[in-house]
């Protein structure tokens, strides 16, 4: 029996269901239910909330989310070996855990959440190999404000720093920081050492909170993405040079005219201008392209 519920300890679960961690699936499991409870609390309060969890694995974070009072958890897991272990958790919390077998990258998580009333949020110890791809997919959505009211996610510390970076942290500031800063307020909550995981990864991890902004600066997300791709594609070059390749809707954009219209000094580099500046450039590019 564990500290938070009457289910068996996670090490026993992993042994009984033969869940030897697979590197190809980014499986670094958390066995410490005090730590998974801390992550669940960081995402709280959870009463009345539908939590979408990506990659429940043997169920450590899942159990913590349920014990912390989530109305329900919808857990999307790609590794079919984990399903029997998760069925035991579902039996312990009748009607509150839905396990969806599949690839989270190919799953419409918003549609799963929309089946239930109340707020929805994503909480996950993400598989590191697809963490950035998942976050980008969730934030780069057509519809905003998003269907989730908060994201509480574990990443490698290095990725966490790239998510929350500002132009002051030039080395980390890039396309991911612009997307995250445009659509959310992001911050690192706490670090988790490699020793907390089985097997231990090589690097420290961090739990990151992202709260969607209701007052996102108006901008075409595709054009913003094209602008940041161009600007950070040659991040050491001045913007008047790096933006030369920009083309919107098939129309080449004159970099000098673009920077002039946006009021940005063309001698600056991508890593020196703010999210609001990037939005200004994207809107100016849309105007010049007539879209
Ligand atoms: N939540 C568990 C924990 O904290 O111990 C496991 C976290 S482990 C870092 C990542 C989990 O994501 C694994 O269970 C893995 O099988 C699962 N996973 C990997 N790729 C996935 C995908 N594309 N879609 C859904 N789950 C995936």
PDB file of C-alpha atoms and ligand atoms in Angstrom:
ATOM      1  CA  UNK A   1       0.000   0.000   0.000  1.00  0.00           C
ATOM      2  CA  UNK A   2       1.252   3.495  -0.780  1.00  0.00           C
ATOM      3  CA  UNK A   3       1.100   6.813   1.053  1.00  0.00           C
ATOM      4  CA  UNK A   4      -1.637   8.324  -1.132  1.00  0.00           C
ATOM      5  CA  UNK A   5      -3.931   5.393  -1.924  1.00  0.00           C
ATOM      6  CA  UNK A   6      -4.395   1.691  -1.237  1.00  0.00           C
ATOM      7  CA  UNK A   7      -2.832   0.608  -4.514  1.00  0.00           C
ATOM      8  CA  UNK A   8       0.514  -1.222  -4.560  1.00  0.00           C
ATOM      9  CA  UNK A   9       3.826   0.701  -4.732  1.00  0.00           C
ATOM     10  CA  UNK A  10       4.823   1.635  -8.282  1.00  0.00           C
ATOM     11  CA  UNK A  11       7.978  -0.499  -8.251  1.00  0.00           C
ATOM     12  CA  UNK A  12       5.774  -3.540  -7.596  1.00  0.00           C
ATOM     13  CA  UNK A  13       3.411  -2.508 -10.392  1.00  0.00           C
ATOM     14  CA  UNK A  14       6.274  -2.192 -12.862  1.00  0.00           C
ATOM     15  CA  UNK A  15       7.606  -5.600 -11.866  1.00  0.00           C
ATOM     16  CA  UNK A  16       4.238  -7.362 -11.898  1.00  0.00           C
ATOM     17  CA  UNK A  17       3.297  -6.007 -15.336  1.00  0.00           C
ATOM     18  CA  UNK A  18       6.822  -6.374 -16.707  1.00  0.00           C
ATOM     19  CA  UNK A  19       7.142  -2.697 -17.631  1.00  0.00           C
ATOM     20  CA  UNK A  20      10.882  -2.461 -18.228  1.00  0.00           C
ATOM     21  CA  UNK A  21      11.331   1.172 -19.369  1.00  0.00           C
ATOM     22  CA  UNK A  22      11.808   1.682 -23.110  1.00  0.00           C
ATOM     23  CA  UNK A  23      14.120   4.480 -24.206  1.00  0.00           C
ATOM     24  CA  UNK A  24      12.386   4.731 -27.581  1.00  0.00           C
ATOM     25  CA  UNK A  25       9.200   5.829 -25.766  1.00  0.00           C
ATOM     26  CA  UNK A  26      10.992   8.317 -23.508  1.00  0.00           C
ATOM     27  CA  UNK A  27      10.142   6.197 -20.469  1.00  0.00           C
ATOM     28  CA  UNK A  28      11.686   7.690 -17.342  1.00  0.00           C
ATOM     29  CA  UNK A  29       9.224   6.747 -14.639  1.00  0.00           C
ATOM     30  CA  UNK A  30       8.548   8.510 -11.344  1.00  0.00           C
ATOM     31  CA  UNK A  31       8.061   6.089  -8.448  1.00  0.00           C
ATOM     32  CA  UNK A  32       7.957   8.629  -5.620  1.00  0.00           C
ATOM     33  CA  UNK A  33       4.304   9.376  -4.951  1.00  0.00           C
ATOM     34  CA  UNK A  34       5.290  12.386  -2.811  1.00  0.00           C
ATOM     35  CA  UNK A  35       6.867  13.909  -5.902  1.00  0.00           C
ATOM     36  CA  UNK A  36       3.963  13.040  -8.209  1.00  0.00           C
ATOM     37  CA  UNK A  37       1.619  14.558  -5.584  1.00  0.00           C
ATOM     38  CA  UNK A  38       3.719  17.720  -5.633  1.00  0.00           C
ATOM     39  CA  UNK A  39       3.325  17.939  -9.405  1.00  0.00           C
ATOM     40  CA  UNK A  40      -0.421  17.300  -9.128  1.00  0.00           C
ATOM     41  CA  UNK A  41      -0.760  20.016  -6.475  1.00  0.00           C
ATOM     42  CA  UNK A  42       1.180  22.410  -8.702  1.00  0.00           C
ATOM     43  CA  UNK A  43      -1.581  21.917 -11.278  1.00  0.00           C
ATOM     44  CA  UNK A  44      -4.374  22.410  -8.778  1.00  0.00           C
ATOM     45  CA  UNK A  45      -6.909  22.988  -7.398  1.00  0.00           C
ATOM     46  CA  UNK A  46      -8.324  20.082  -9.357  1.00  0.00           C
ATOM     47  CA  UNK A  47     -11.906  19.779  -8.058  1.00  0.00           C
ATOM     48  CA  UNK A  48     -14.287  19.823 -11.027  1.00  0.00           C
ATOM     49  CA  UNK A  49     -11.371  19.737 -13.488  1.00  0.00           C
ATOM     50  CA  UNK A  50     -10.853  17.288 -16.363  1.00  0.00           C
ATOM     51  CA  UNK A  51      -7.150  16.534 -16.532  1.00  0.00           C
ATOM     52  CA  UNK A  52      -5.608  15.269 -19.738  1.00  0.00           C
ATOM     53  CA  UNK A  53      -2.451  13.334 -18.975  1.00  0.00           C
ATOM     54  CA  UNK A  54      -0.056  12.384 -21.749  1.00  0.00           C
ATOM     55  CA  UNK A  55       1.946   9.239 -21.083  1.00  0.00           C
ATOM     56  CA  UNK A  56       0.653   7.884 -17.746  1.00  0.00           C
ATOM     57  CA  UNK A  57       3.037   4.902 -17.927  1.00  0.00           C
ATOM     58  CA  UNK A  58       2.555   2.766 -14.808  1.00  0.00           C
ATOM     59  CA  UNK A  59       0.309   5.477 -13.344  1.00  0.00           C
ATOM     60  CA  UNK A  60       2.324   7.397 -10.719  1.00  0.00           C
ATOM     61  CA  UNK A  61       1.203  10.881 -11.711  1.00  0.00           C
ATOM     62  CA  UNK A  62      -2.241   9.558 -12.657  1.00  0.00           C
ATOM     63  CA  UNK A  63      -2.781   8.264  -9.128  1.00  0.00           C
ATOM     64  CA  UNK A  64      -1.614  11.554  -7.640  1.00  0.00           C
ATOM     65  CA  UNK A  65      -3.974  13.561  -9.858  1.00  0.00           C
ATOM     66  CA  UNK A  66      -6.903  11.377  -8.819  1.00  0.00           C
ATOM     67  CA  UNK A  67      -5.930  11.425  -5.137  1.00  0.00           C
ATOM     68  CA  UNK A  68      -5.642  15.236  -5.337  1.00  0.00           C
ATOM     69  CA  UNK A  69      -9.287  15.381  -6.429  1.00  0.00           C
ATOM     70  CA  UNK A  70      -9.355  15.726 -10.239  1.00  0.00           C
ATOM     71  CA  UNK A  71     -12.945  15.145 -11.388  1.00  0.00           C
ATOM     72  CA  UNK A  72     -11.547  12.847 -14.032  1.00  0.00           C
ATOM     73  CA  UNK A  73      -8.286  12.023 -15.761  1.00  0.00           C
ATOM     74  CA  UNK A  74      -8.136  11.152 -19.435  1.00  0.00           C
ATOM     75  CA  UNK A  75      -4.769   9.485 -19.914  1.00  0.00           C
ATOM     76  CA  UNK A  76      -3.348   8.939 -23.414  1.00  0.00           C
ATOM     77  CA  UNK A  77      -0.707   6.210 -23.490  1.00  0.00           C
ATOM     78  CA  UNK A  78       1.096   4.785 -26.492  1.00  0.00           C
ATOM     79  CA  UNK A  79       2.626   1.773 -24.753  1.00  0.00           C
ATOM     80  CA  UNK A  80       0.020  -0.980 -24.655  1.00  0.00           C
ATOM     81  CA  UNK A  81       2.022  -2.819 -21.978  1.00  0.00           C
ATOM     82  CA  UNK A  82       0.857  -0.140 -19.494  1.00  0.00           C
ATOM     83  CA  UNK A  83      -2.868  -0.607 -20.077  1.00  0.00           C
ATOM     84  CA  UNK A  84      -3.415  -3.481 -17.619  1.00  0.00           C
ATOM     85  CA  UNK A  85      -1.627  -1.576 -14.845  1.00  0.00           C
ATOM     86  CA  UNK A  86      -3.742   1.506 -15.580  1.00  0.00           C
ATOM     87  CA  UNK A  87      -6.919  -0.617 -15.493  1.00  0.00           C
ATOM     88  CA  UNK A  88      -6.187  -1.292 -11.803  1.00  0.00           C
ATOM     89  CA  UNK A  89      -6.022   2.451 -11.158  1.00  0.00           C
ATOM     90  CA  UNK A  90      -9.297   2.936 -13.055  1.00  0.00           C
ATOM     91  CA  UNK A  91     -10.942   0.255 -10.890  1.00  0.00           C
ATOM     92  CA  UNK A  92      -9.750   2.048  -7.736  1.00  0.00           C
ATOM     93  CA  UNK A  93     -11.326   5.332  -8.934  1.00  0.00           C
ATOM     94  CA  UNK A  94     -14.588   4.223 -10.634  1.00  0.00           C
ATOM     95  CA  UNK A  95     -15.745   6.506 -13.447  1.00  0.00           C
ATOM     96  CA  UNK A  96     -12.844   8.926 -12.999  1.00  0.00           C
ATOM     97  CA  UNK A  97     -10.086   7.506 -15.201  1.00  0.00           C
ATOM     98  CA  UNK A  98     -10.386   6.997 -18.960  1.00  0.00           C
ATOM     99  CA  UNK A  99      -7.364   5.453 -20.601  1.00  0.00           C
ATOM    100  CA  UNK A 100      -6.992   6.122 -24.308  1.00  0.00           C
ATOM    101  CA  UNK A 101      -4.526   3.870 -26.113  1.00  0.00           C
ATOM    102  CA  UNK A 102      -2.777   5.881 -28.790  1.00  0.00           C
ATOM    103  CA  UNK A 103      -0.239   8.451 -29.877  1.00  0.00           C
ATOM    104  CA  UNK A 104      -0.801  11.830 -28.226  1.00  0.00           C
ATOM    105  CA  UNK A 105       0.643  13.582 -31.279  1.00  0.00           C
ATOM    106  CA  UNK A 106      -2.180  12.099 -33.368  1.00  0.00           C
ATOM    107  CA  UNK A 107      -4.942  12.559 -30.784  1.00  0.00           C
ATOM    108  CA  UNK A 108      -7.348  15.495 -30.601  1.00  0.00           C
ATOM    109  CA  UNK A 109      -7.014  16.081 -26.865  1.00  0.00           C
ATOM    110  CA  UNK A 110      -9.418  19.039 -26.958  1.00  0.00           C
ATOM    111  CA  UNK A 111     -12.158  16.781 -28.363  1.00  0.00           C
ATOM    112  CA  UNK A 112     -11.576  14.270 -25.544  1.00  0.00           C
ATOM    113  CA  UNK A 113     -11.815  17.025 -22.937  1.00  0.00           C
ATOM    114  CA  UNK A 114     -14.925  18.568 -24.537  1.00  0.00           C
ATOM    115  CA  UNK A 115     -16.957  15.460 -23.657  1.00  0.00           C
ATOM    116  CA  UNK A 116     -16.998  16.655 -20.050  1.00  0.00           C
ATOM    117  CA  UNK A 117     -18.233  19.830 -18.375  1.00  0.00           C
ATOM    118  CA  UNK A 118     -15.933  22.198 -16.502  1.00  0.00           C
ATOM    119  CA  UNK A 119     -12.394  23.372 -17.066  1.00  0.00           C
ATOM    120  CA  UNK A 120      -9.735  21.167 -18.647  1.00  0.00           C
ATOM    121  CA  UNK A 121      -5.975  21.202 -18.278  1.00  0.00           C
ATOM    122  CA  UNK A 122      -2.999  19.124 -19.332  1.00  0.00           C
ATOM    123  CA  UNK A 123      -0.651  17.700 -16.725  1.00  0.00           C
ATOM    124  CA  UNK A 124       2.179  15.418 -17.782  1.00  0.00           C
ATOM    125  CA  UNK A 125       5.644  14.094 -17.255  1.00  0.00           C
ATOM    126  CA  UNK A 126       6.222  14.249 -20.995  1.00  0.00           C
ATOM    127  CA  UNK A 127       8.262  11.803 -23.047  1.00  0.00           C
ATOM    128  CA  UNK A 128      11.285  14.015 -23.737  1.00  0.00           C
ATOM    129  CA  UNK A 129      11.681  13.002 -27.346  1.00  0.00           C
ATOM    130  CA  UNK A 130       8.329  14.582 -28.294  1.00  0.00           C
ATOM    131  CA  UNK A 131       7.837  17.162 -25.509  1.00  0.00           C
ATOM    132  CA  UNK A 132       8.553  20.213 -27.655  1.00  0.00           C
ATOM    133  CA  UNK A 133       6.484  18.880 -30.569  1.00  0.00           C
ATOM    134  CA  UNK A 134       3.486  18.333 -28.292  1.00  0.00           C
ATOM    135  CA  UNK A 135       3.753  21.768 -26.678  1.00  0.00           C
ATOM    136  CA  UNK A 136       4.075  23.468 -30.068  1.00  0.00           C
ATOM    137  CA  UNK A 137       1.027  21.590 -31.349  1.00  0.00           C
ATOM    138  CA  UNK A 138      -1.058  22.639 -28.324  1.00  0.00           C
ATOM    139  CA  UNK A 139      -0.049  26.295 -28.529  1.00  0.00           C
ATOM    140  CA  UNK A 140      -0.024  26.681 -32.303  1.00  0.00           C
ATOM    141  CA  UNK A 141      -3.788  26.152 -32.502  1.00  0.00           C
ATOM    142  CA  UNK A 142      -6.312  27.882 -34.756  1.00  0.00           C
ATOM    143  CA  UNK A 143      -8.698  28.519 -31.896  1.00  0.00           C
ATOM    144  CA  UNK A 144      -7.577  30.738 -29.029  1.00  0.00           C
ATOM    145  CA  UNK A 145      -8.118  31.048 -26.052  1.00  0.00           C
ATOM    146  CA  UNK A 146      -7.302  27.370 -25.859  1.00  0.00           C
ATOM    147  CA  UNK A 147      -9.564  24.588 -24.623  1.00  0.00           C
ATOM    148  CA  UNK A 148      -7.223  24.172 -21.605  1.00  0.00           C
ATOM    149  CA  UNK A 149      -6.878  26.677 -18.782  1.00  0.00           C
ATOM    150  CA  UNK A 150      -3.384  25.594 -17.753  1.00  0.00           C
ATOM    151  CA  UNK A 151      -0.494  23.330 -18.710  1.00  0.00           C
ATOM    152  CA  UNK A 152       1.691  21.788 -16.018  1.00  0.00           C
ATOM    153  CA  UNK A 153       4.444  19.872 -17.770  1.00  0.00           C
ATOM    154  CA  UNK A 154       7.777  18.267 -17.037  1.00  0.00           C
ATOM    155  CA  UNK A 155      10.574  18.929 -19.529  1.00  0.00           C
ATOM    156  CA  UNK A 156      14.333  18.688 -19.534  1.00  0.00           C
ATOM    157  CA  UNK A 157      15.653  21.807 -17.777  1.00  0.00           C
ATOM    158  CA  UNK A 158      17.258  22.990 -21.021  1.00  0.00           C
ATOM    159  CA  UNK A 159      13.877  22.910 -22.809  1.00  0.00           C
ATOM    160  CA  UNK A 160      12.185  24.599 -19.839  1.00  0.00           C
ATOM    161  CA  UNK A 161      14.688  27.442 -20.127  1.00  0.00           C
ATOM    162  CA  UNK A 162      13.945  27.793 -23.828  1.00  0.00           C
ATOM    163  CA  UNK A 163      10.206  27.987 -23.044  1.00  0.00           C
ATOM    164  CA  UNK A 164      10.469  30.827 -20.509  1.00  0.00           C
ATOM    165  CA  UNK A 165      13.377  32.727 -22.119  1.00  0.00           C
ATOM    166  CA  UNK A 166      13.239  36.462 -22.859  1.00  0.00           C
ATOM    167  CA  UNK A 167      15.678  38.535 -24.966  1.00  0.00           C
ATOM    168  CA  UNK A 168      17.729  38.915 -21.781  1.00  0.00           C
ATOM    169  CA  UNK A 169      18.590  35.191 -21.980  1.00  0.00           C
ATOM    170  CA  UNK A 170      19.760  35.381 -25.567  1.00  0.00           C
ATOM    171  CA  UNK A 171      21.119  31.878 -25.965  1.00  0.00           C
ATOM    172  CA  UNK A 172      17.800  30.312 -24.931  1.00  0.00           C
ATOM    173  CA  UNK A 173      15.482  32.821 -26.608  1.00  0.00           C
ATOM    174  CA  UNK A 174      14.138  31.493 -29.873  1.00  0.00           C
ATOM    175  CA  UNK A 175      11.023  30.420 -31.765  1.00  0.00           C
ATOM    176  CA  UNK A 176       9.696  28.345 -28.865  1.00  0.00           C
ATOM    177  CA  UNK A 177       9.966  31.273 -26.420  1.00  0.00           C
ATOM    178  CA  UNK A 178       8.185  33.601 -28.844  1.00  0.00           C
ATOM    179  CA  UNK A 179       5.288  31.173 -29.338  1.00  0.00           C
ATOM    180  CA  UNK A 180       5.029  30.455 -25.598  1.00  0.00           C
ATOM    181  CA  UNK A 181       5.366  34.118 -24.629  1.00  0.00           C
ATOM    182  CA  UNK A 182       2.837  35.235 -27.216  1.00  0.00           C
ATOM    183  CA  UNK A 183       0.119  32.837 -26.164  1.00  0.00           C
ATOM    184  CA  UNK A 184       0.868  32.080 -22.524  1.00  0.00           C
ATOM    185  CA  UNK A 185       2.453  33.247 -19.326  1.00  0.00           C
ATOM    186  CA  UNK A 186       5.115  30.632 -18.683  1.00  0.00           C
ATOM    187  CA  UNK A 187       7.292  30.013 -15.658  1.00  0.00           C
ATOM    188  CA  UNK A 188       9.458  27.269 -14.201  1.00  0.00           C
ATOM    189  CA  UNK A 189       7.947  25.966 -10.947  1.00  0.00           C
ATOM    190  CA  UNK A 190      10.676  23.628  -9.658  1.00  0.00           C
ATOM    191  CA  UNK A 191      13.466  21.318 -10.711  1.00  0.00           C
ATOM    192  CA  UNK A 192      13.508  17.539 -10.415  1.00  0.00           C
ATOM    193  CA  UNK A 193      16.885  15.779 -10.172  1.00  0.00           C
ATOM    194  CA  UNK A 194      17.794  12.824 -12.416  1.00  0.00           C
ATOM    195  CA  UNK A 195      17.770  10.529  -9.344  1.00  0.00           C
ATOM    196  CA  UNK A 196      13.976  10.935  -9.062  1.00  0.00           C
ATOM    197  CA  UNK A 197      13.442   8.935 -12.273  1.00  0.00           C
ATOM    198  CA  UNK A 198      13.815   5.284 -13.214  1.00  0.00           C
ATOM    199  CA  UNK A 199      16.004   5.050 -15.193  1.00  0.00           C
ATOM    200  CA  UNK A 200      17.678   8.379 -14.328  1.00  0.00           C
ATOM    201  CA  UNK A 201      18.083  10.648 -17.357  1.00  0.00           C
ATOM    202  CA  UNK A 202      21.428  12.408 -17.882  1.00  0.00           C
ATOM    203  CA  UNK A 203      20.022  15.865 -17.125  1.00  0.00           C
ATOM    204  CA  UNK A 204      17.910  17.749 -14.590  1.00  0.00           C
ATOM    205  CA  UNK A 205      14.216  18.203 -15.353  1.00  0.00           C
ATOM    206  CA  UNK A 206      11.861  21.075 -14.564  1.00  0.00           C
ATOM    207  CA  UNK A 207       8.130  21.408 -14.073  1.00  0.00           C
ATOM    208  CA  UNK A 208       6.812  24.292 -16.157  1.00  0.00           C
ATOM    209  CA  UNK A 209       3.477  26.069 -15.832  1.00  0.00           C
ATOM    210  CA  UNK A 210       1.917  27.747 -18.858  1.00  0.00           C
ATOM    211  CA  UNK A 211      -1.272  29.771 -18.421  1.00  0.00           C
ATOM    212  CA  UNK A 212      -2.980  30.720 -21.701  1.00  0.00           C
ATOM    213  CA  UNK A 213      -3.329  34.472 -22.184  1.00  0.00           C
ATOM    214  CA  UNK A 214      -6.859  35.692 -22.801  1.00  0.00           C
ATOM    215  CA  UNK A 215      -5.425  38.982 -24.114  1.00  0.00           C
ATOM    216  CA  UNK A 216      -3.046  37.585 -26.751  1.00  0.00           C
ATOM    217  CA  UNK A 217      -1.748  40.316 -29.073  1.00  0.00           C
ATOM    218  CA  UNK A 218      -3.728  40.008 -32.329  1.00  0.00           C
ATOM    219  CA  UNK A 219      -1.633  38.333 -35.014  1.00  0.00           C
ATOM    220  CA  UNK A 220      -1.832  35.696 -37.744  1.00  0.00           C
ATOM    221  CA  UNK A 221      -0.087  32.717 -36.112  1.00  0.00           C
ATOM    222  CA  UNK A 222       1.167  31.296 -39.408  1.00  0.00           C
ATOM    223  CA  UNK A 223       2.784  34.579 -40.403  1.00  0.00           C
ATOM    224  CA  UNK A 224       4.307  34.944 -36.942  1.00  0.00           C
ATOM    225  CA  UNK A 225       5.722  31.451 -37.327  1.00  0.00           C
ATOM    226  CA  UNK A 226       7.188  32.298 -40.765  1.00  0.00           C
ATOM    227  CA  UNK A 227       8.763  35.482 -39.395  1.00  0.00           C
ATOM    228  CA  UNK A 228      10.403  33.716 -36.446  1.00  0.00           C
ATOM    229  CA  UNK A 229      11.561  30.875 -38.717  1.00  0.00           C
ATOM    230  CA  UNK A 230      13.313  33.381 -40.951  1.00  0.00           C
ATOM    231  CA  UNK A 231      14.680  35.566 -38.148  1.00  0.00           C
ATOM    232  CA  UNK A 232      16.006  32.777 -35.916  1.00  0.00           C
ATOM    233  CA  UNK A 233      17.119  30.696 -38.909  1.00  0.00           C
ATOM    234  CA  UNK A 234      20.071  33.076 -39.073  1.00  0.00           C
ATOM    235  CA  UNK A 235      20.058  34.309 -35.483  1.00  0.00           C
ATOM    236  CA  UNK A 236      23.593  35.723 -35.607  1.00  0.00           C
ATOM    237  CA  UNK A 237      22.703  38.012 -38.528  1.00  0.00           C
ATOM    238  CA  UNK A 238      21.032  41.401 -38.285  1.00  0.00           C
ATOM    239  CA  UNK A 239      17.306  41.370 -38.992  1.00  0.00           C
ATOM    240  CA  UNK A 240      17.736  43.461 -42.145  1.00  0.00           C
ATOM    241  CA  UNK A 241      19.714  40.482 -43.480  1.00  0.00           C
ATOM    242  CA  UNK A 242      17.970  37.496 -41.884  1.00  0.00           C
ATOM    243  CA  UNK A 243      14.483  38.668 -42.932  1.00  0.00           C
ATOM    244  CA  UNK A 244      15.509  38.970 -46.579  1.00  0.00           C
ATOM    245  CA  UNK A 245      14.186  35.515 -47.403  1.00  0.00           C
ATOM    246  CA  UNK A 246      10.696  36.207 -46.006  1.00  0.00           C
ATOM    247  CA  UNK A 247       7.824  35.519 -48.334  1.00  0.00           C
ATOM    248  CA  UNK A 248       4.150  35.641 -47.308  1.00  0.00           C
ATOM    249  CA  UNK A 249       1.462  33.942 -49.396  1.00  0.00           C
ATOM    250  CA  UNK A 250       4.014  33.579 -52.181  1.00  0.00           C
ATOM    251  CA  UNK A 251       4.857  37.280 -52.111  1.00  0.00           C
ATOM    252  CA  UNK A 252       8.480  38.228 -51.318  1.00  0.00           C
ATOM    253  CA  UNK A 253       8.626  40.848 -48.564  1.00  0.00           C
ATOM    254  CA  UNK A 254      11.124  43.707 -48.720  1.00  0.00           C
ATOM    255  CA  UNK A 255      13.049  43.424 -45.426  1.00  0.00           C
ATOM    256  CA  UNK A 256      13.913  47.134 -45.210  1.00  0.00           C
ATOM    257  CA  UNK A 257      10.292  48.206 -45.805  1.00  0.00           C
ATOM    258  CA  UNK A 258       9.107  45.602 -43.304  1.00  0.00           C
ATOM    259  CA  UNK A 259      11.430  46.783 -40.542  1.00  0.00           C
ATOM    260  CA  UNK A 260      10.664  50.404 -41.299  1.00  0.00           C
ATOM    261  CA  UNK A 261       6.929  49.756 -41.047  1.00  0.00           C
ATOM    262  CA  UNK A 262       7.383  47.830 -37.775  1.00  0.00           C
ATOM    263  CA  UNK A 263       9.607  50.504 -36.252  1.00  0.00           C
ATOM    264  CA  UNK A 264      12.362  47.948 -35.562  1.00  0.00           C
ATOM    265  CA  UNK A 265      16.047  48.776 -35.903  1.00  0.00           C
ATOM    266  CA  UNK A 266      17.288  46.536 -38.732  1.00  0.00           C
ATOM    267  CA  UNK A 267      20.686  46.243 -37.071  1.00  0.00           C
ATOM    268  CA  UNK A 268      19.182  44.259 -34.212  1.00  0.00           C
ATOM    269  CA  UNK A 269      19.301  40.474 -34.170  1.00  0.00           C
ATOM    270  CA  UNK A 270      16.325  38.146 -33.628  1.00  0.00           C
ATOM    271  CA  UNK A 271      17.481  37.342 -30.103  1.00  0.00           C
ATOM    272  CA  UNK A 272      17.316  41.035 -29.156  1.00  0.00           C
ATOM    273  CA  UNK A 273      13.683  41.826 -29.917  1.00  0.00           C
ATOM    274  CA  UNK A 274      10.631  41.125 -27.771  1.00  0.00           C
ATOM    275  CA  UNK A 275       7.569  38.989 -28.445  1.00  0.00           C
ATOM    276  CA  UNK A 276       5.553  42.192 -28.982  1.00  0.00           C
ATOM    277  CA  UNK A 277       8.141  43.304 -31.558  1.00  0.00           C
ATOM    278  CA  UNK A 278       7.806  39.983 -33.409  1.00  0.00           C
ATOM    279  CA  UNK A 279       4.024  40.406 -33.433  1.00  0.00           C
ATOM    280  CA  UNK A 280       4.538  43.891 -34.882  1.00  0.00           C
ATOM    281  CA  UNK A 281       6.797  42.517 -37.629  1.00  0.00           C
ATOM    282  CA  UNK A 282       4.297  39.744 -38.431  1.00  0.00           C
ATOM    283  CA  UNK A 283       1.426  42.243 -38.685  1.00  0.00           C
ATOM    284  CA  UNK A 284       3.519  44.548 -40.868  1.00  0.00           C
ATOM    285  CA  UNK A 285       4.427  41.575 -43.100  1.00  0.00           C
ATOM    286  CA  UNK A 286       0.727  40.699 -43.432  1.00  0.00           C
ATOM    287  CA  UNK A 287      -0.058  44.299 -44.412  1.00  0.00           C
ATOM    288  CA  UNK A 288       2.761  44.411 -46.987  1.00  0.00           C
ATOM    289  CA  UNK A 289       1.610  41.097 -48.453  1.00  0.00           C
ATOM    290  CA  UNK A 290      -1.978  42.318 -48.500  1.00  0.00           C
ATOM    291  CA  UNK A 291      -3.340  39.376 -46.529  1.00  0.00           C
TER     292      UNK A 291
HETATM  293  N1  LIG B   1       3.718   9.515 -16.274  1.00  0.00           N
HETATM  294  C1  LIG B   1       4.681   8.461 -16.012  1.00  0.00           C
HETATM  295  C2  LIG B   1       5.564   8.859 -14.853  1.00  0.00           C
HETATM  296  O1  LIG B   1       5.605  10.072 -14.553  1.00  0.00           O
HETATM  297  O2  LIG B   1       6.192   7.975 -14.286  1.00  0.00           O
HETATM  298  C3  LIG B   1       5.510   8.148 -17.247  1.00  0.00           C
HETATM  299  C4  LIG B   1       6.253   9.317 -17.838  1.00  0.00           C
HETATM  300  S1  LIG B   1       7.417   8.853 -19.094  1.00  0.00           S
HETATM  301  C5  LIG B   1       8.523  10.231 -18.997  1.00  0.00           C
HETATM  302  C6  LIG B   1       6.593   9.196 -20.630  1.00  0.00           C
HETATM  303  C7  LIG B   1       5.392   8.333 -20.961  1.00  0.00           C
HETATM  304  O3  LIG B   1       4.875   8.745 -22.220  1.00  0.00           O
HETATM  305  C8  LIG B   1       5.677   6.848 -21.097  1.00  0.00           C
HETATM  306  O4  LIG B   1       4.710   6.123 -20.393  1.00  0.00           O
HETATM  307  C9  LIG B   1       5.568   6.575 -22.598  1.00  0.00           C
HETATM  308  O5  LIG B   1       5.162   5.266 -22.911  1.00  0.00           O
HETATM  309  C10 LIG B   1       4.542   7.592 -23.005  1.00  0.00           C
HETATM  310  N2  LIG B   1       4.599   8.001 -24.414  1.00  0.00           N
HETATM  311  C11 LIG B   1       5.693   8.084 -25.217  1.00  0.00           C
HETATM  312  N3  LIG B   1       5.352   8.537 -26.430  1.00  0.00           N
HETATM  313  C12 LIG B   1       4.007   8.745 -26.404  1.00  0.00           C
HETATM  314  C13 LIG B   1       3.057   9.221 -27.361  1.00  0.00           C
HETATM  315  N4  LIG B   1       3.438   9.561 -28.593  1.00  0.00           N
HETATM  316  N5  LIG B   1       1.770   9.318 -27.002  1.00  0.00           N
HETATM  317  C14 LIG B   1       1.373   8.959 -25.745  1.00  0.00           C
HETATM  318  N6  LIG B   1       2.231   8.514 -24.796  1.00  0.00           N
HETATM  319  C15 LIG B   1       3.528   8.412 -25.111  1.00  0.00           C
END
